[in-house]
Amino acid sequence: MILPIYLYGSQILRNENTEVDLQDKEGVLKLIEDMKETLKVADGCGLAAPQVGVNKRLVIVDGRELSDTYDYLKDFFRVMINPVVLEESEETCEYSEGCLSVPGIYAEVRRPSKIKVEYYNENFEKVVEEFDQFGCRMVQHELSHLEGNLFVDNLSPLRRKMLARKLQAISKGSVQTRYKSRK
Ligand code: NI
């Protein structure tokens, strides 16, 4: 089932996200299927459960469409349930980010270059994995949704000011998206 994606300004994107109940396999798998379908139709490279109105700690990350730019992403697809960041590098880097919840806005964001994350995959197996390069960036972007953060929160005051009108338009619902969205 394709779910509507909540946009910047929605309280649901800022709520606390609770742990997924790993005993409820049927419910979790259904949510994963819905999120995969939603992400595919929206043509994005990642989606966090709160973006589809579910305040749970679950994200999917799909870099496969980006393999023209980043060859190493050609098989990069992850479902991450109850992810926990174990380590972050001191070294940081900048990449341009966008978000299905913040349509039409792209900005350079600085984050740690490498992270190590523990999570459960869609087979409910515990995984510890290190990420670097753009894969790391996609994972970090999605994980920050689970803390109620959006990439535009991290910008310099000047950059935020430049984007203020666009952001306001999104939060007022006066922006068209090519996918089903909700305020
Ligand atoms: Ni996002």
Short mmCIF file of C-alpha atoms and ligand atoms in Angstrom, two decimals:
data_model
loop_
_atom_site.label_atom_id
_atom_site.label_comp_id
_atom_site.label_asym_id
_atom_site.label_seq_id
_atom_site.Cartn_x
_atom_site.Cartn_y
_atom_site.Cartn_z
CA MET A 1 0.00 0.00 0.00
CA ILE A 2 1.36 3.40 -0.98
CA LEU A 3 1.37 5.71 2.02
CA PRO A 4 1.28 9.51 1.98
CA ILE A 5 4.55 11.19 2.91
CA TYR A 6 4.34 13.83 5.62
CA LEU A 7 5.95 17.14 4.77
CA TYR A 8 8.06 19.68 6.63
CA GLY A 9 5.91 21.37 9.25
CA SER A 10 4.09 18.17 10.25
CA GLN A 11 4.32 17.43 13.94
CA ILE A 12 4.64 13.71 13.23
CA LEU A 13 8.16 14.31 11.86
CA ARG A 14 9.15 15.80 15.22
CA ASN A 15 7.57 13.26 17.55
CA GLU A 16 9.53 10.73 19.56
CA ASN A 17 9.99 7.42 17.73
CA THR A 18 9.71 4.26 19.80
CA GLU A 19 11.38 0.89 19.29
CA VAL A 20 9.81 -1.55 16.87
CA ASP A 21 8.35 -4.61 18.61
CA LEU A 22 10.37 -7.44 17.02
CA GLN A 23 7.78 -10.00 18.16
CA ASP A 24 5.19 -8.46 15.85
CA LYS A 25 6.83 -9.82 12.70
CA GLU A 26 3.71 -9.65 10.58
CA GLY A 27 3.12 -6.00 11.44
CA VAL A 28 6.76 -5.08 10.88
CA LEU A 29 6.94 -6.86 7.51
CA LYS A 30 3.76 -5.13 6.38
CA LEU A 31 5.20 -1.74 7.30
CA ILE A 32 8.44 -2.59 5.45
CA GLU A 33 6.50 -3.61 2.32
CA ASP A 34 4.44 -0.41 2.42
CA MET A 35 7.54 1.72 2.90
CA LYS A 36 9.34 -0.01 0.02
CA GLU A 37 6.38 0.57 -2.27
CA THR A 38 6.04 4.19 -1.16
CA LEU A 39 9.75 4.87 -1.65
CA LYS A 40 9.78 3.32 -5.09
CA VAL A 41 6.80 5.32 -6.33
CA ALA A 42 8.21 8.52 -4.82
CA ASP A 43 11.55 7.75 -6.48
CA GLY A 44 13.57 8.54 -3.38
CA CYS A 45 16.69 6.96 -1.91
CA GLY A 46 15.55 6.59 1.67
CA LEU A 47 12.52 6.69 3.89
CA ALA A 48 12.03 6.70 7.65
CA ALA A 49 8.84 5.39 9.28
CA PRO A 50 7.84 8.78 10.77
CA GLN A 51 7.74 10.16 7.21
CA VAL A 52 4.80 7.86 6.54
CA GLY A 53 3.15 8.68 9.84
CA VAL A 54 4.49 5.82 11.94
CA ASN A 55 6.55 6.92 14.94
CA LYS A 56 8.72 3.79 15.06
CA ARG A 57 12.47 3.28 14.71
CA LEU A 58 12.65 1.83 11.23
CA VAL A 59 14.27 3.15 8.04
CA ILE A 60 14.96 1.92 4.55
CA VAL A 61 17.85 3.13 2.46
CA ASP A 62 18.15 2.51 -1.27
CA GLY A 63 21.21 3.75 -3.14
CA ARG A 64 20.79 1.58 -6.22
CA GLU A 65 19.44 4.35 -8.40
CA LEU A 66 22.51 6.44 -7.57
CA SER A 67 24.99 3.91 -8.92
CA ASP A 68 25.58 6.05 -12.02
CA THR A 69 27.21 8.60 -9.74
CA TYR A 70 28.49 6.27 -7.01
CA ASP A 71 29.38 2.89 -8.52
CA TYR A 72 29.75 1.25 -5.08
CA LEU A 73 26.02 1.78 -4.40
CA LYS A 74 24.82 -0.60 -7.09
CA ASP A 75 23.66 -3.19 -4.53
CA PHE A 76 23.11 -0.81 -1.65
CA PHE A 77 19.73 -1.53 -0.12
CA ARG A 78 19.15 -1.74 3.62
CA VAL A 79 16.19 -2.18 5.92
CA MET A 80 17.24 -1.07 9.39
CA ILE A 81 15.07 -1.86 12.38
CA ASN A 82 15.85 -0.31 15.78
CA PRO A 83 19.19 1.07 14.59
CA VAL A 84 21.72 2.30 17.16
CA VAL A 85 24.84 4.27 16.22
CA LEU A 86 27.78 2.64 18.02
CA GLU A 87 30.57 4.84 16.66
CA GLU A 88 30.98 8.02 14.65
CA SER A 89 34.23 9.25 13.11
CA GLU A 90 35.68 12.55 14.22
CA GLU A 91 36.36 13.29 10.60
CA THR A 92 33.44 14.96 8.89
CA CYS A 93 32.48 15.65 5.28
CA GLU A 94 29.89 17.56 3.30
CA TYR A 95 27.38 16.18 0.85
CA SER A 96 24.31 17.66 -0.74
CA GLU A 97 21.11 16.26 0.77
CA GLY A 98 17.46 16.34 -0.12
CA CYS A 99 14.41 14.76 1.48
CA LEU A 100 10.98 13.59 0.34
CA SER A 101 9.54 15.50 3.31
CA VAL A 102 11.25 18.71 2.19
CA PRO A 103 10.51 18.77 -1.55
CA GLY A 104 12.55 20.99 -3.85
CA ILE A 105 15.24 21.86 -1.32
CA TYR A 106 18.81 20.61 -1.49
CA ALA A 107 21.66 21.70 0.71
CA GLU A 108 25.17 20.76 1.71
CA VAL A 109 25.23 19.20 5.17
CA ARG A 110 28.29 18.33 7.26
CA ARG A 111 28.23 15.04 9.16
CA PRO A 112 30.73 12.40 10.37
CA SER A 113 32.43 10.59 7.45
CA LYS A 114 32.03 7.10 8.92
CA ILE A 115 29.67 5.42 11.34
CA LYS A 116 29.16 2.00 12.84
CA VAL A 117 25.55 0.96 13.37
CA GLU A 118 23.84 -1.97 15.04
CA TYR A 119 20.39 -2.85 13.72
CA TYR A 120 18.03 -5.67 12.80
CA ASN A 121 17.55 -6.43 9.12
CA GLU A 122 14.30 -7.54 7.51
CA ASN A 123 15.07 -11.15 8.42
CA PHE A 124 15.16 -9.98 12.05
CA GLU A 125 18.88 -10.76 12.28
CA LYS A 126 21.11 -8.49 14.30
CA VAL A 127 23.73 -6.80 12.13
CA VAL A 128 26.69 -4.58 13.00
CA GLU A 129 27.84 -2.65 9.97
CA GLU A 130 30.22 0.18 9.18
CA PHE A 131 29.28 2.74 6.57
CA ASP A 132 31.37 5.25 4.68
CA GLN A 133 31.13 7.49 1.62
CA PHE A 134 27.66 8.27 0.32
CA GLY A 135 26.11 5.12 1.80
CA CYS A 136 27.04 6.49 5.22
CA ARG A 137 25.44 9.78 4.34
CA MET A 138 22.15 8.21 3.27
CA VAL A 139 22.03 6.12 6.45
CA GLN A 140 22.78 9.16 8.63
CA HIS A 141 20.10 11.20 6.93
CA GLU A 142 17.50 8.50 7.60
CA LEU A 143 18.64 7.90 11.18
CA SER A 144 18.34 11.60 11.94
CA HIS A 145 14.63 11.34 11.07
CA LEU A 146 14.32 8.92 14.00
CA GLU A 147 15.56 11.68 16.31
CA GLY A 148 12.94 14.06 14.93
CA ASN A 149 15.54 15.98 12.93
CA LEU A 150 15.44 17.13 9.32
CA PHE A 151 18.50 18.03 7.27
CA VAL A 152 17.40 21.65 7.02
CA ASP A 153 17.72 21.94 10.82
CA ASN A 154 21.51 21.66 10.50
CA LEU A 155 22.09 24.54 8.13
CA SER A 156 23.83 27.79 8.94
CA PRO A 157 21.50 30.61 10.06
CA LEU A 158 22.20 32.43 6.78
CA ARG A 159 21.34 29.43 4.64
CA ARG A 160 18.19 28.82 6.67
CA LYS A 161 17.19 32.41 6.17
CA MET A 162 17.65 32.03 2.43
CA LEU A 163 15.40 28.98 2.44
CA ALA A 164 12.85 30.37 4.91
CA ARG A 165 10.21 31.26 2.33
CA LYS A 166 10.44 27.91 0.59
CA LEU A 167 10.21 26.10 3.92
CA GLN A 168 7.23 28.18 4.93
CA ALA A 169 5.50 27.35 1.65
CA ILE A 170 6.00 23.64 2.31
CA SER A 171 4.67 23.87 5.85
CA LYS A 172 1.62 25.78 4.61
CA GLY A 173 0.91 22.98 2.16
CA SER A 174 1.26 25.22 -0.88
CA VAL A 175 3.79 22.97 -2.61
CA GLN A 176 3.00 20.30 -5.17
CA THR A 177 4.69 16.91 -4.97
CA ARG A 178 4.69 14.24 -7.64
CA TYR A 179 3.94 11.68 -4.89
CA LYS A 180 1.12 11.45 -2.39
CA SER A 181 1.92 13.79 0.48
CA ARG A 182 0.30 15.19 3.54
CA LYS A 183 0.80 18.17 5.80
NI NI B 1 14.62 12.59 4.61
#
